[in-house]
Every structure is written in C-alpha cells, then in structure tokens.
Coordinates of C-alpha atoms in Angstrom, one line a residue:
M1 CA 90.1 102.6 92.4
A2 CA 92.4 105.5 91.7
I3 CA 95.9 106.6 92.7
T4 CA 97.1 110.2 92.9
Q5 CA 98.4 111.8 89.7
T6 CA 102.0 112.0 91.1
S7 CA 102.2 108.2 91.9
R8 CA 104.8 106.5 89.8
I9 CA 104.1 103.4 87.7
L10 CA 106.7 101.2 85.9
T11 CA 106.0 100.6 82.2
L12 CA 107.9 99.1 79.4
D13 CA 109.1 102.7 78.7
Y14 CA 110.4 102.9 82.3
W15 CA 108.7 105.0 85.0
K16 CA 105.7 107.3 84.3
F17 CA 103.6 109.4 86.6
A18 CA 100.0 108.2 86.8
S19 CA 98.9 111.4 85.1
D20 CA 101.1 110.4 82.0
I21 CA 99.7 106.9 81.6
T22 CA 97.7 106.4 78.4
V23 CA 95.5 103.7 76.9
G24 CA 97.8 101.0 75.4
D25 CA 100.7 101.4 77.9
I26 CA 102.1 98.2 79.2
V27 CA 102.2 98.1 83.1
F28 CA 102.5 95.1 85.5
D29 CA 100.1 93.2 87.7
R30 CA 100.6 91.8 91.2
K31 CA 102.1 88.6 89.7
G32 CA 104.7 90.6 87.8
N33 CA 103.0 89.9 84.4
P34 CA 102.7 92.7 81.7
V35 CA 99.2 93.9 81.2
R36 CA 97.8 96.5 78.8
V37 CA 96.0 99.7 80.0
K38 CA 92.5 99.9 78.6
V39 CA 90.9 102.7 80.6
V40 CA 92.3 105.9 82.0
Q41 CA 90.1 108.5 83.7
N42 CA 91.3 111.7 85.5
Y43 CA 89.1 113.2 88.1
R44 CA 89.1 115.2 91.4
A45 CA 88.6 112.7 94.3
P46 CA 86.5 114.0 97.2
R47 CA 88.6 112.0 99.8
C48 CA 92.2 110.8 99.6
F49 CA 94.3 108.7 101.9
E50 CA 98.0 108.0 102.3
V51 CA 99.3 104.7 103.7
S52 CA 102.8 104.5 105.2
F53 CA 104.8 101.3 105.4
I54 CA 107.6 100.2 107.8
D55 CA 110.2 100.6 105.0
G56 CA 109.5 104.3 104.5
L57 CA 107.5 103.9 101.3
T58 CA 104.0 105.3 100.9
I59 CA 101.0 104.8 98.6
A60 CA 98.2 107.4 98.1
G61 CA 94.9 107.3 96.4
D62 CA 91.2 107.9 96.7
D63 CA 89.0 106.2 99.3
H64 CA 88.1 103.3 97.0
L65 CA 91.7 102.3 96.3
I66 CA 92.1 98.7 97.4
L67 CA 95.2 97.0 99.0
P68 CA 95.5 93.3 99.4
L69 CA 96.1 93.0 103.1
E70 CA 97.7 90.2 105.2
D71 CA 96.9 90.1 108.9
E72 CA 98.8 88.4 111.8
K73 CA 97.1 85.1 111.3
Y74 CA 98.0 85.1 107.6
R75 CA 101.6 85.7 108.3
S76 CA 101.7 83.0 111.0
R77 CA 100.2 80.5 108.6
A78 CA 102.6 81.5 105.9
R79 CA 105.6 80.9 108.2
Q80 CA 104.1 77.6 109.3
Y81 CA 103.3 76.3 105.8
K82 CA 106.5 77.5 104.0
G83 CA 108.2 74.6 102.3
K84 CA 105.7 72.0 103.8
Y85 CA 102.3 72.6 102.3
K86 CA 100.7 74.7 99.5
F87 CA 99.6 78.0 101.0
R88 CA 96.1 78.9 99.7
R89 CA 95.0 81.5 102.2
P90 CA 93.9 84.6 100.2
T91 CA 94.7 88.2 101.1
K92 CA 91.9 90.4 102.3
D93 CA 91.3 93.1 99.6
T94 CA 90.4 96.3 101.6
K95 CA 89.5 99.8 100.6
L96 CA 91.5 102.6 102.0
V97 CA 88.4 104.1 103.6
D98 CA 87.8 100.8 105.4
L99 CA 91.5 100.5 106.5
Y100 CA 91.3 104.0 107.8
N101 CA 88.6 102.9 110.3
L102 CA 90.5 99.8 111.4
P103 CA 93.0 99.6 114.3
L104 CA 96.5 99.2 112.9
Y105 CA 98.1 97.9 116.1
G106 CA 97.2 94.9 118.2
R107 CA 98.5 93.3 121.4
E108 CA 101.9 94.4 122.6
N109 CA 101.7 97.2 120.0
R110 CA 102.3 94.8 117.1
K111 CA 101.4 96.0 113.6
I112 CA 98.4 94.0 112.3
Y113 CA 98.5 94.5 108.6
S114 CA 101.0 94.1 105.8
V115 CA 100.9 94.0 102.0
P116 CA 102.7 91.2 100.0
T117 CA 106.1 91.7 98.5
G118 CA 105.7 91.7 94.7
M119 CA 106.5 88.8 92.4
P120 CA 109.5 89.2 90.1
I121 CA 108.6 91.5 87.2
Q122 CA 108.5 89.8 83.8
L123 CA 110.6 92.1 81.5
P124 CA 112.0 91.1 78.1
H125 CA 115.6 90.0 77.5
Q126 CA 117.9 92.9 76.6
T127 CA 120.9 93.0 74.3
L128 CA 123.6 94.6 76.6
P129 CA 127.0 95.9 75.7
V130 CA 128.5 94.4 78.8
P131 CA 127.2 91.3 80.6
P132 CA 125.1 92.4 83.7
F133 CA 127.3 90.8 86.4
V134 CA 130.4 92.3 84.9
F135 CA 128.8 95.7 84.5
G136 CA 127.4 95.9 88.1
F137 CA 130.7 94.8 89.5
W138 CA 132.8 97.2 87.3
F139 CA 130.5 100.2 87.8
F140 CA 130.7 100.2 91.6
N141 CA 134.2 98.7 92.0
R142 CA 136.5 100.3 89.5
K143 CA 139.3 102.7 90.3
A144 CA 141.8 104.7 88.3
N145 CA 143.1 102.9 85.2
D146 CA 140.1 100.5 85.3
I147 CA 141.7 98.6 88.2
M148 CA 139.2 96.5 90.2
H149 CA 139.5 94.3 93.3
A150 CA 137.8 91.1 94.3
I151 CA 136.9 91.1 98.0
P152 CA 138.4 88.3 100.1
G153 CA 137.1 84.9 99.3
T154 CA 135.3 85.9 96.0
A155 CA 138.2 86.0 93.5
D156 CA 137.4 82.6 91.9
L157 CA 133.7 83.6 91.4
V158 CA 134.5 87.1 90.1
Y159 CA 137.3 85.9 87.7
E160 CA 135.0 83.2 86.4
K161 CA 132.3 85.7 85.5
F162 CA 134.8 87.9 83.7
I163 CA 136.4 85.1 81.8
D164 CA 133.0 83.6 80.8
A165 CA 132.2 87.1 79.4
G166 CA 135.3 87.0 77.2
Y167 CA 137.7 89.1 79.3
A168 CA 141.2 88.1 80.1
V169 CA 141.9 88.7 83.8
I170 CA 145.3 90.2 84.6
E171 CA 146.2 90.0 88.3
K172 CA 148.1 93.0 89.8
H173 CA 148.7 92.3 93.4
K174 CA 147.0 91.0 96.6
H175 CA 146.2 93.3 99.4
R176 CA 147.1 92.4 103.0
N177 CA 143.4 92.1 103.8
G178 CA 143.1 89.3 101.1
A179 CA 141.6 91.4 98.3
N180 CA 142.8 90.6 94.8
Y181 CA 143.5 93.6 92.5
F182 CA 143.2 93.0 88.8
T183 CA 142.5 94.5 85.4
T184 CA 141.0 93.0 82.2
H185 CA 141.8 92.8 78.5
P186 CA 140.0 94.3 76.8
T187 CA 138.8 96.8 79.5
V188 CA 135.1 97.0 80.4
L189 CA 135.3 100.8 79.6
S190 CA 136.3 100.1 76.0
H191 CA 132.9 98.4 75.5
L192 CA 131.0 101.4 76.8
V193 CA 132.6 104.4 75.3
P194 CA 131.7 107.0 74.1
L195 CA 128.6 106.7 76.4
V196 CA 130.2 106.1 79.8
P197 CA 127.3 105.8 82.2
T198 CA 127.1 107.9 85.4
S199 CA 124.2 105.8 86.7
I200 CA 122.8 102.3 86.0
P201 CA 121.4 102.5 82.4
N202 CA 117.7 101.9 82.0
N203 CA 118.3 98.9 79.6
Y204 CA 120.0 97.1 82.5
L205 CA 117.2 97.9 85.0
L206 CA 114.6 96.8 82.4
A207 CA 116.3 93.6 81.4
S208 CA 115.0 90.0 82.0
I209 CA 114.8 88.5 85.5
E210 CA 117.9 86.4 84.9
Q211 CA 119.9 89.5 83.7
R212 CA 118.7 91.6 86.6
E213 CA 119.7 88.8 89.1
E214 CA 123.1 88.8 87.6
L215 CA 123.3 92.6 87.8
L216 CA 122.3 92.6 91.4
S217 CA 124.8 89.9 92.2
G218 CA 127.6 91.9 90.5
I219 CA 126.7 95.0 92.5
L220 CA 126.6 93.1 95.8
H221 CA 130.0 91.5 95.2
S222 CA 131.6 94.8 94.4
K223 CA 132.1 96.0 98.0
I224 CA 133.3 94.2 101.0
K225 CA 130.5 95.2 103.4
N226 CA 127.6 94.4 101.0
I227 CA 127.4 90.7 102.0
D228 CA 127.7 89.3 105.5
P229 CA 126.6 85.7 106.3
N230 CA 125.8 86.8 109.9
R231 CA 123.2 89.3 108.8
T232 CA 119.6 88.6 107.7
H233 CA 120.0 90.9 104.7
H234 CA 122.4 92.2 102.1
R235 CA 123.1 95.9 101.9
F236 CA 124.2 98.6 99.5
S237 CA 125.4 102.1 100.3
S238 CA 126.1 105.2 98.3
F239 CA 126.3 109.0 98.8
Q240 CA 124.2 109.4 95.7
K241 CA 120.5 108.9 96.4
R242 CA 119.9 108.3 92.7
L243 CA 122.1 105.2 92.7
A244 CA 120.7 104.0 96.0
S245 CA 117.2 104.4 94.5
Q246 CA 118.2 102.5 91.4
V247 CA 119.5 99.5 93.4
Q248 CA 116.4 99.6 95.6
M249 CA 114.2 99.5 92.5
L250 CA 116.3 96.7 91.0
A251 CA 115.9 94.5 94.1
E252 CA 112.2 95.2 94.5
S253 CA 111.7 94.3 90.8
L254 CA 113.0 90.9 91.6
G255 CA 110.6 90.3 94.5
Y256 CA 113.0 91.2 97.4
K257 CA 111.8 93.5 100.1
T258 CA 114.0 96.5 100.7
K259 CA 114.4 99.4 103.1
M260 CA 116.3 102.6 102.4
D261 CA 117.5 105.1 105.0
Q262 CA 120.2 107.8 105.3
H263 CA 123.0 107.6 107.8
P264 CA 122.4 110.5 110.3
Q265 CA 126.0 111.5 110.7
D266 CA 127.8 110.5 107.5
G267 CA 124.9 111.2 105.1
Y268 CA 125.2 108.2 102.9
Y269 CA 122.1 106.3 101.7
R270 CA 121.8 102.6 102.7
V271 CA 119.6 100.0 101.0
L272 CA 118.9 96.8 103.0
I273 CA 117.8 93.9 100.8
Y274 CA 115.9 91.1 102.4
G275 CA 115.1 87.7 100.9
K276 CA 117.9 87.2 98.4
D277 CA 119.1 83.6 98.7
R278 CA 122.4 83.1 100.5
P279 CA 123.5 79.5 101.0
H280 CA 125.5 80.1 104.2
A281 CA 123.2 82.5 106.0
K282 CA 119.9 82.1 108.0
F283 CA 117.0 84.1 106.6
R284 CA 113.8 85.2 108.1
K285 CA 110.9 86.6 106.1
E286 CA 110.4 90.4 106.2
W287 CA 106.9 91.8 105.8
R288 CA 105.9 95.2 104.4
L289 CA 103.9 96.2 107.5
V290 CA 101.4 99.1 107.5
T291 CA 102.5 101.7 110.1
D292 CA 100.0 104.5 109.5
I293 CA 97.1 105.7 107.3
R294 CA 96.0 109.3 107.2
E295 CA 93.5 111.4 105.3
I296 CA 95.2 113.9 103.0
T297 CA 93.9 116.9 101.1
P298 CA 91.5 115.9 98.2
Q299 CA 93.4 116.0 94.9
S300 CA 93.4 114.9 91.4
C301 CA 93.5 111.1 90.9
V302 CA 93.8 108.7 88.0
H303 CA 91.6 105.7 87.6
I304 CA 93.3 102.9 85.6
E305 CA 91.9 99.7 84.3
T306 CA 93.9 96.9 82.5
D307 CA 93.2 93.8 80.6
G308 CA 94.7 91.7 83.5
E309 CA 92.6 89.0 85.1
D310 CA 92.4 90.7 88.5
G311 CA 92.9 94.4 87.5
S312 CA 95.9 94.9 89.8
I313 CA 98.7 97.3 89.1
L314 CA 102.1 97.7 90.8
V315 CA 102.7 101.2 92.0
G316 CA 105.7 103.0 93.3
E317 CA 109.4 102.0 94.0
G318 CA 108.2 99.2 96.2
F319 CA 105.9 97.8 93.4
I320 CA 103.0 97.8 95.8
P321 CA 100.0 95.9 94.4
C322 CA 96.9 98.1 94.1
L323 CA 93.4 97.2 93.0

C-alpha cells in the first residue's frame, strides 16, 4: 500500500507529510497504539485514487491502498449488538482499485460503505503549565483583564475545576442571562507569559487521553452554544480555520467523529463533534460514510511499513485507518 506524498500523518513529533516520514518515526495504528516505522519507499504510482467521505475529508493513494470497510449489514449489526453482546464481525479490507469498481449507493440512494472511527490515540502524559480544562476554557472564553464567564448552569463545575487547579475564584457579577463573570488569583495568563499562545499549543494536543479529554471539555464549556442537550452532537465555531482544525483534530484523536464546514453567509468555521458522552442527551452513532471515489493523476506515493501487528497507519485529520 502507499499514500500520496502530501498525505499528513501524526507522529510523536506532531504532523508530518508522508514524504517526510523516515525509518524510526513513531506513528499510530488503527487501535491508536504507537508503532515504529521500519520501511519507507518513495515511488511513482501508475494509478492513484482519491476517496471522499461524508464529513468532507479525503484520503488518496495508489491502487493497492487498503481501507477497512463497513457495509450496511455491518452497521446494522453494530447498532443491534451495542451494549448487549460482544461484536465480532470484521471489517472488509478492500483495495482502492476494487472499491472503484463497486457501487457506492444502494437502495433509496443510501451510501453502502463506511470506514470506522479511530480509537483514542495513545499519547504520553505531558507536563503542562496550566491544567488542560483550565487552559481550554480560558483560551476561548477570556476577555479584557482576564475576565471569564461561566455559562448558565455550569458555574459550579467551572469553579471546581479552577479551584482544584490551585486558583482562587473571584466573582464579579452575574449577567441577566444567568452567566457568572469571574477572575482568578493568580491569573491564568501569569502562568503562560512570556509565551502567550495564539493557538492551542502542540504539547496540549499531544498530551495523554485523559488530558485531551479535559482540554476538550474546557473548550466546550467555554461558549454557550457549544453544548445543547437537544442536539445529537456538540459544536465549536471560530472565524480562524486553524483553531477550528485544531479542535477537530483534538476530537478525532479521542475517537469522536467530526464534521467541519464554513457558514455560507457569516464565514465562520464550525466543527460538529459526534459521540462525546453527555448524560442528559440522546446519542446516535455517526458513520464516516464513503461518498465518492475517483481516479486522479498518477503521482509520487510513499509506501510505509511498521512493526505493528496489522500494519495499519492512521492518516489525515480524520485519523483514517489505512493498510
């Protein structure tokens, strides 16, 4: 198998293009486990294909690139067995050239194939200057003079997180909509200067699962429209695509399926996050459905082998498993 040279792969040194991967690099398999690269070969592939998914993500490689596919029967059984029985049905590993020759739509124009959402990526614990929940909340919530506000109904949780992290919470006033405005002593900013971040630092995005869960929770609690018990998903919005992409990558690294789009009128980027547990909301499984496959211009590809048991590698912002 081989992916195109411009495909991105997460390593312990953050993202790399496939063309920059070297023997000895640590990448991740479909179970989220770190594996070591043992073979890298660059070559010109005679045939290349690009697969598009329902969330707007794509994956591209040569005709022998393999995707683990789920079909309609697989998804039906997964829904039926969830929480009742151990689900053992395997995915069908399919080469892109074979997928290209298969129908992608069935009865009532339903999409037939999907690929599994990745497992949480196992990254090492990081020593961070500010606890992840506090940083995520502060980064997207702060205003002038480091004033923050807890959205209605969340003040107890937010205050507890700050107090447990060693901050004294100083209440300012309560807004008529129920939001509680507050500052802290010491300020969060005082623990970050002189390097005040303008985006989420890599050491937060490459932290352990528990730390990344806390970071995502802090981000989602920072704005009033992020969490709604009546929706089947959480959401995050920003006018900066880089920040939206970072939040999408964070959620996907925890095994949550996402979708990012841009508002046609206002221009902000929106990330929808499916699958994060919410005790007061109903949840339905979202699948990364295949919407299209097309043959593209032959180009340089990179064949990568690892010491992992199944040879899989997670590729792209959606951490799509490739074989």
